[in-house]
């Protein structure tokens, strides 16, 4: 059924259709509307046989999820940013134990400086945690990916993060197609755990493993993610057969035929990039887009397949590894090892800075002329940066950098008006 | 033929001779019904109070729940000595996740059971969570308070040996004042752990007004079993705090574990009581009040108080803490004394 609704609410509806059994909620922007929506549905009895638990922290949220998942309940939670970092110990634990928890990450920047707006720093920081990470481009895809996530998680006994851009998607009102309960039931079978705390067959879960077996246990987690590389596209096909929509998969190409330049990105910014590429295609520029849906496992073969004929790749990422630059681009480079392709890393949209078509136009044109430095910061205000650097050279006690920079920025803004 | 007189009371305890008790209250050394939930063969030290406490507590909980019990365990000695894969001493469904999250994991288990029961898929299964004092009063405190506050249907058992023994005897917020640990060495102006710090978790549990809070020691295992069984008659959050001597960390003889547990209570250093919904309902009375030195002296962690020149001032301060416990938890039977 087509409905106009907020992205968060669409996700709440999707989770409800998946017949969740335990949901842990702790508020953090921009995720909060999701658990609010689910909480209301549980309280109103619209989700039958479901425990909604208001926990005292994200660490507790993931820990409660670990307990309920290990007892055989289909378990969901959602978080973002600082909340994800606060639960990190339990995030690793959930995947190490092989518990198929599904969690939405409403992608948001990580402080300091504290910032509630969107980038991908939070979930990307958990790239090695053993969780599968799927990135949604639209609200429809966010909704669809949650349904696929439960099936994927439970089939592999691995937890799955569905990542959607905070505010840009979570708070955007868009038209979404809400599936019927019959469709979801046909796609998603009841959860049958591989391991379970069960009084009729007692097991010890989570005991100590020494050097004699640790590597094998860890390798198995990798093997599971390699299985996910097969399973994710298969699941997208099954999804299409029932729901009639293309959603999910490992990667998605857009106008990559005969492209000399391919822009690689994740999440909602793909929309802006595609619009820009459309305009440039109209002007005769051979440029295309590769959207990465599955960040973990990283689809090396699919990426290699998509880019092997191009001259250059521009990886536009909403993350930043201080001290080296790109994170997604490092993974992309691994995909084309041995192929001679120019690769540019562009750090963009940090802390919610808008990524405009105007800036992308300039960027892609420069890339086309190979006039880009290997590491570019889109729309970085060098004047402000240099002013602060000068201040630090002049004064030992130069004060909090973030405050200085904001003051400089507002002075500039005041002068402009 | 020599004549052996029948003794109805054992010296120094309140233990009544078995023959005077109704059969269900008699203590037995071996019982076919005992589940041995924490089975033999584990790697606890000789004289480990925690192993003894856990064995009796969990068996009692199993008995009270008709063997329908799941346990969540914090990281620590109990977890390490009982389960190096592929060995496990646990005969019950048991889970270890992290150091600081056992109460939350137990909440999750209880929630899952509740849902399964609503769906008619499961019999009633009860949940215990357990950890040492570090996992309870320090790193797991937030999750424990959350579990209490929500009144989740979990019995949490803390085995308090007054420090981080698994990592090599460091101070926790349950370490008594003046005690030597690896991080409160007996050097400087105030040797050992400082006064005026630390927390007594049972009192904090009572402040949450949860249905049932109790303390116990491994000196009186029947009392411990009784309290665990009683805890299982309540729904909602319950807390049992058991004093468990650690020969390694306390520097005590392994055969003195029971004796020290008894002395902790008899000196007032550790109050044994029960509380329901935030109010004290019962205190185990001190049989023969002893000065705190009797408890402190056999432990090397307090050895610096008893050198050539005893630290009288420190001992007086510890005695004052014991006296306060005695007052606050009504540890003296007014009629008897």
Short mmCIF file of N, CA and C in Angstrom, two decimals, chain A residues 19-22 48-51 53-57 59-74 89-91 93 97 99 191 196-210 212, chain B residues 67-71 79-80 83-85 87-88 90-101 104-116 118-119 121-122 125 139 142-147 149-150 152:
data_model
loop_
_atom_site.label_atom_id
_atom_site.label_comp_id
_atom_site.label_asym_id
_atom_site.label_seq_id
_atom_site.Cartn_x
_atom_site.Cartn_y
_atom_site.Cartn_z
N UNK A 19 7.34 -9.33 12.54
CA UNK A 19 6.95 -10.04 13.76
C UNK A 19 8.10 -10.13 14.77
N UNK A 20 8.61 -8.98 15.21
CA UNK A 20 9.69 -8.99 16.19
C UNK A 20 9.16 -9.46 17.54
N UNK A 21 10.06 -10.00 18.37
CA UNK A 21 9.63 -10.53 19.67
C UNK A 21 10.18 -9.72 20.83
N UNK A 22 11.40 -9.19 20.67
CA UNK A 22 11.95 -8.32 21.71
C UNK A 22 12.57 -7.09 21.03
N UNK A 48 1.73 -8.21 18.05
CA UNK A 48 1.38 -9.20 19.08
C UNK A 48 2.62 -9.88 19.61
N UNK A 49 2.58 -10.28 20.87
CA UNK A 49 3.66 -11.06 21.48
C UNK A 49 5.02 -10.43 21.27
N UNK A 50 5.15 -9.22 21.71
CA UNK A 50 6.42 -8.51 21.57
C UNK A 50 6.70 -7.73 22.85
N UNK A 51 7.91 -7.87 23.35
CA UNK A 51 8.33 -7.12 24.53
C UNK A 51 9.10 -5.88 24.08
N UNK A 53 11.29 -2.90 25.52
CA UNK A 53 12.00 -2.61 26.76
C UNK A 53 12.72 -1.27 26.66
N UNK A 54 12.35 -0.35 27.54
CA UNK A 54 13.07 0.93 27.63
C UNK A 54 14.30 0.73 28.50
N UNK A 55 15.45 0.65 27.90
CA UNK A 55 16.68 0.36 28.65
C UNK A 55 17.36 1.65 29.09
N UNK A 56 18.43 1.50 29.88
CA UNK A 56 19.07 2.67 30.47
C UNK A 56 20.27 3.17 29.68
N UNK A 57 20.64 2.46 28.64
CA UNK A 57 21.77 2.91 27.81
C UNK A 57 21.82 2.05 26.56
N UNK A 59 24.45 0.50 25.66
CA UNK A 59 25.19 -0.70 26.07
C UNK A 59 24.20 -1.76 26.57
N UNK A 60 23.23 -1.30 27.35
CA UNK A 60 22.20 -2.21 27.84
C UNK A 60 21.31 -2.67 26.69
N UNK A 61 21.01 -1.77 25.75
CA UNK A 61 20.14 -2.14 24.62
C UNK A 61 20.73 -3.34 23.89
N UNK A 62 22.01 -3.26 23.56
CA UNK A 62 22.62 -4.37 22.82
C UNK A 62 22.75 -5.60 23.72
N UNK A 63 22.96 -5.39 25.02
CA UNK A 63 23.11 -6.52 25.93
C UNK A 63 21.78 -7.26 26.12
N UNK A 64 20.70 -6.50 26.25
CA UNK A 64 19.38 -7.12 26.33
C UNK A 64 19.11 -7.89 25.03
N UNK A 65 19.50 -7.28 23.92
CA UNK A 65 19.31 -7.92 22.61
C UNK A 65 20.08 -9.24 22.55
N UNK A 66 21.28 -9.24 23.11
CA UNK A 66 22.09 -10.46 23.13
C UNK A 66 21.36 -11.56 23.92
N UNK A 67 20.85 -11.19 25.08
CA UNK A 67 20.16 -12.18 25.91
C UNK A 67 18.91 -12.73 25.24
N UNK A 68 18.12 -11.85 24.63
CA UNK A 68 16.87 -12.32 24.05
C UNK A 68 17.12 -13.11 22.77
N UNK A 69 18.09 -12.67 21.99
CA UNK A 69 18.40 -13.39 20.76
C UNK A 69 18.94 -14.79 21.09
N UNK A 70 19.75 -14.87 22.14
CA UNK A 70 20.30 -16.18 22.54
C UNK A 70 19.23 -17.08 23.13
N UNK A 71 18.07 -16.49 23.48
CA UNK A 71 16.98 -17.31 24.00
C UNK A 71 15.96 -17.58 22.89
N UNK A 72 16.33 -17.24 21.68
CA UNK A 72 15.52 -17.62 20.52
C UNK A 72 14.49 -16.62 20.08
N UNK A 73 14.59 -15.39 20.56
CA UNK A 73 13.60 -14.38 20.16
C UNK A 73 14.15 -13.53 19.02
N UNK A 74 13.27 -13.20 18.09
CA UNK A 74 13.66 -12.28 17.01
C UNK A 74 13.79 -10.88 17.63
N UNK A 89 31.29 -2.62 22.76
CA UNK A 89 31.74 -3.89 23.32
C UNK A 89 30.70 -4.98 23.08
N UNK A 90 29.44 -4.60 23.24
CA UNK A 90 28.36 -5.56 23.02
C UNK A 90 28.11 -5.82 21.53
N UNK A 91 28.42 -4.83 20.70
CA UNK A 91 28.27 -4.99 19.24
C UNK A 91 29.19 -6.12 18.76
N UNK A 93 30.43 -8.41 20.66
CA UNK A 93 30.02 -9.63 21.34
C UNK A 93 28.87 -10.31 20.60
N UNK A 97 29.24 -14.01 19.02
CA UNK A 97 28.39 -15.11 19.48
C UNK A 97 27.48 -15.63 18.36
N UNK A 99 24.77 -14.03 16.89
CA UNK A 99 23.37 -13.78 17.22
C UNK A 99 22.74 -12.86 16.17
N UNK A 191 11.89 -17.61 13.03
CA UNK A 191 13.31 -17.74 13.40
C UNK A 191 13.59 -19.11 14.00
N UNK A 196 20.77 -22.03 21.32
CA UNK A 196 19.71 -21.43 22.12
C UNK A 196 19.83 -21.84 23.57
N UNK A 197 19.54 -20.90 24.47
CA UNK A 197 19.47 -21.21 25.89
C UNK A 197 18.15 -21.92 26.12
N UNK A 198 18.22 -23.22 26.38
CA UNK A 198 17.02 -24.04 26.41
C UNK A 198 17.17 -25.06 27.54
N UNK A 199 16.21 -25.06 28.44
CA UNK A 199 16.34 -25.96 29.59
C UNK A 199 16.25 -27.44 29.20
N UNK A 200 15.67 -27.72 28.04
CA UNK A 200 15.57 -29.13 27.65
C UNK A 200 16.86 -29.62 26.97
N UNK A 201 17.72 -28.70 26.60
CA UNK A 201 19.02 -29.07 26.01
C UNK A 201 20.06 -28.01 26.40
N UNK A 202 20.54 -28.10 27.66
CA UNK A 202 21.41 -27.02 28.17
C UNK A 202 22.74 -26.92 27.41
N UNK A 203 23.09 -25.69 27.07
CA UNK A 203 24.41 -25.42 26.48
C UNK A 203 25.04 -24.26 27.23
N UNK A 204 26.36 -24.18 27.14
CA UNK A 204 27.08 -23.01 27.65
C UNK A 204 27.45 -22.15 26.46
N UNK A 205 26.99 -20.91 26.48
CA UNK A 205 27.27 -19.99 25.36
C UNK A 205 28.23 -18.91 25.84
N UNK A 206 29.25 -18.63 25.06
CA UNK A 206 30.11 -17.49 25.35
C UNK A 206 31.25 -17.79 26.29
N UNK A 207 31.71 -19.03 26.30
CA UNK A 207 32.82 -19.38 27.19
C UNK A 207 34.16 -19.02 26.54
N UNK A 208 35.21 -19.23 27.31
CA UNK A 208 36.54 -18.80 26.87
C UNK A 208 37.11 -19.71 25.79
N UNK A 209 37.76 -19.09 24.81
CA UNK A 209 38.43 -19.83 23.74
C UNK A 209 39.88 -19.36 23.69
N UNK A 210 40.79 -20.29 23.75
CA UNK A 210 42.22 -19.96 23.77
C UNK A 210 42.84 -19.97 22.39
N UNK A 212 44.32 -22.07 20.79
CA UNK A 212 44.23 -23.30 20.01
C UNK A 212 43.04 -23.30 19.05
N UNK B 67 13.92 -27.15 38.05
CA UNK B 67 15.00 -27.27 37.06
C UNK B 67 14.78 -26.46 35.79
N UNK B 68 13.89 -25.47 35.87
CA UNK B 68 13.65 -24.63 34.70
C UNK B 68 14.35 -23.29 34.93
N UNK B 69 15.66 -23.26 34.66
CA UNK B 69 16.47 -22.10 35.02
C UNK B 69 17.51 -21.83 33.94
N UNK B 70 17.70 -20.54 33.64
CA UNK B 70 18.77 -20.12 32.72
C UNK B 70 19.63 -19.11 33.46
N UNK B 71 20.95 -19.19 33.29
CA UNK B 71 21.84 -18.28 33.99
C UNK B 71 22.63 -17.41 33.02
N UNK B 79 33.16 -17.23 35.93
CA UNK B 79 33.06 -17.54 34.50
C UNK B 79 34.30 -18.28 34.03
N UNK B 80 35.47 -17.79 34.44
CA UNK B 80 36.72 -18.36 33.92
C UNK B 80 36.96 -19.76 34.47
N UNK B 83 34.26 -22.41 32.90
CA UNK B 83 34.05 -22.69 31.47
C UNK B 83 35.21 -22.33 30.57
N UNK B 84 36.29 -23.03 30.62
CA UNK B 84 37.17 -22.91 29.45
C UNK B 84 36.70 -23.94 28.41
N UNK B 85 36.19 -23.43 27.26
CA UNK B 85 35.75 -24.36 26.21
C UNK B 85 36.85 -25.36 25.91
N UNK B 87 35.39 -27.43 27.86
CA UNK B 87 34.89 -27.91 29.14
C UNK B 87 33.88 -26.90 29.68
N UNK B 88 32.89 -27.42 30.39
CA UNK B 88 32.00 -26.54 31.12
C UNK B 88 31.50 -27.28 32.35
N UNK B 90 28.86 -26.19 33.89
CA UNK B 90 27.45 -25.85 34.03
C UNK B 90 26.56 -26.91 33.43
N UNK B 91 25.67 -27.40 34.24
CA UNK B 91 24.71 -28.41 33.79
C UNK B 91 23.40 -27.74 33.40
N UNK B 92 23.38 -26.43 33.38
CA UNK B 92 22.15 -25.69 33.04
C UNK B 92 22.47 -24.79 31.85
N UNK B 93 21.43 -24.33 31.13
CA UNK B 93 21.71 -23.36 30.06
C UNK B 93 22.34 -22.11 30.66
N UNK B 94 23.49 -21.75 30.15
CA UNK B 94 24.33 -20.74 30.79
C UNK B 94 24.94 -19.87 29.71
N UNK B 95 25.01 -18.58 29.98
CA UNK B 95 25.58 -17.68 28.98
C UNK B 95 26.49 -16.64 29.61
N UNK B 96 27.64 -16.48 29.00
CA UNK B 96 28.51 -15.37 29.36
C UNK B 96 28.58 -14.43 28.17
N UNK B 97 28.35 -13.14 28.43
CA UNK B 97 28.50 -12.16 27.35
C UNK B 97 29.68 -11.25 27.65
N UNK B 98 29.52 -10.33 28.60
CA UNK B 98 30.58 -9.37 28.89
C UNK B 98 30.73 -9.19 30.40
N UNK B 99 31.67 -8.34 30.78
CA UNK B 99 31.92 -8.08 32.19
C UNK B 99 30.76 -7.28 32.80
N UNK B 100 30.32 -6.26 32.08
CA UNK B 100 29.41 -5.30 32.70
C UNK B 100 27.95 -5.43 32.31
N UNK B 101 27.57 -6.54 31.64
CA UNK B 101 26.19 -6.54 31.12
C UNK B 101 25.34 -7.73 31.55
N UNK B 104 21.62 -7.00 32.12
CA UNK B 104 20.88 -6.68 30.89
C UNK B 104 20.68 -7.93 30.05
N UNK B 105 21.69 -8.79 29.97
CA UNK B 105 21.53 -10.04 29.23
C UNK B 105 20.40 -10.85 29.86
N UNK B 106 20.37 -10.86 31.19
CA UNK B 106 19.31 -11.60 31.89
C UNK B 106 17.94 -11.00 31.59
N UNK B 107 17.88 -9.69 31.52
CA UNK B 107 16.63 -9.02 31.13
C UNK B 107 16.16 -9.51 29.76
N UNK B 108 17.11 -9.62 28.84
CA UNK B 108 16.79 -10.09 27.49
C UNK B 108 16.29 -11.52 27.51
N UNK B 109 16.94 -12.35 28.31
CA UNK B 109 16.52 -13.75 28.41
C UNK B 109 15.10 -13.82 28.96
N UNK B 110 14.85 -13.04 30.01
CA UNK B 110 13.52 -13.05 30.63
C UNK B 110 12.46 -12.55 29.65
N UNK B 111 12.82 -11.53 28.88
CA UNK B 111 11.86 -10.98 27.90
C UNK B 111 11.53 -12.03 26.84
N UNK B 112 12.57 -12.73 26.38
CA UNK B 112 12.35 -13.75 25.35
C UNK B 112 11.45 -14.86 25.90
N UNK B 113 11.70 -15.26 27.14
CA UNK B 113 10.88 -16.32 27.75
C UNK B 113 9.43 -15.87 27.86
N UNK B 114 9.25 -14.61 28.25
CA UNK B 114 7.89 -14.08 28.40
C UNK B 114 7.13 -14.15 27.07
N UNK B 115 7.82 -13.74 26.01
CA UNK B 115 7.17 -13.77 24.70
C UNK B 115 6.87 -15.21 24.27
N UNK B 116 7.84 -16.09 24.49
CA UNK B 116 7.64 -17.50 24.10
C UNK B 116 6.46 -18.10 24.88
N UNK B 118 3.89 -16.38 26.05
CA UNK B 118 2.65 -15.81 25.48
C UNK B 118 2.23 -16.58 24.25
N UNK B 119 3.24 -17.05 23.52
CA UNK B 119 2.94 -17.80 22.30
C UNK B 119 2.64 -19.26 22.61
N UNK B 121 4.71 -21.47 23.74
CA UNK B 121 5.77 -22.35 23.27
C UNK B 121 6.68 -22.86 24.37
N UNK B 122 6.56 -22.31 25.57
CA UNK B 122 7.53 -22.66 26.59
C UNK B 122 6.86 -22.80 27.94
N UNK B 125 10.14 -20.59 32.66
CA UNK B 125 11.58 -20.70 32.89
C UNK B 125 12.02 -19.44 33.61
N UNK B 139 31.54 -2.17 37.28
CA UNK B 139 31.32 -2.06 35.83
C UNK B 139 29.90 -2.44 35.42
N UNK B 142 25.47 0.11 36.21
CA UNK B 142 24.44 0.78 35.41
C UNK B 142 23.39 -0.20 34.95
N UNK B 143 23.84 -1.33 34.39
CA UNK B 143 22.89 -2.34 33.90
C UNK B 143 22.09 -2.94 35.04
N UNK B 144 22.73 -3.09 36.21
CA UNK B 144 22.03 -3.68 37.36
C UNK B 144 20.93 -2.73 37.84
N UNK B 145 21.27 -1.46 37.96
CA UNK B 145 20.29 -0.47 38.39
C UNK B 145 19.13 -0.40 37.40
N UNK B 146 19.45 -0.49 36.11
CA UNK B 146 18.40 -0.48 35.08
C UNK B 146 17.47 -1.68 35.23
N UNK B 147 18.07 -2.84 35.46
CA UNK B 147 17.27 -4.06 35.62
C UNK B 147 16.38 -3.95 36.87
N UNK B 149 15.33 -1.14 38.34
CA UNK B 149 14.35 -0.06 38.16
C UNK B 149 13.17 -0.51 37.30
N UNK B 150 13.47 -1.33 36.29
CA UNK B 150 12.39 -1.84 35.44
C UNK B 150 11.65 -3.01 36.09
N UNK B 152 12.59 -6.06 36.24
CA UNK B 152 12.60 -7.22 35.35
C UNK B 152 12.66 -8.50 36.17
#
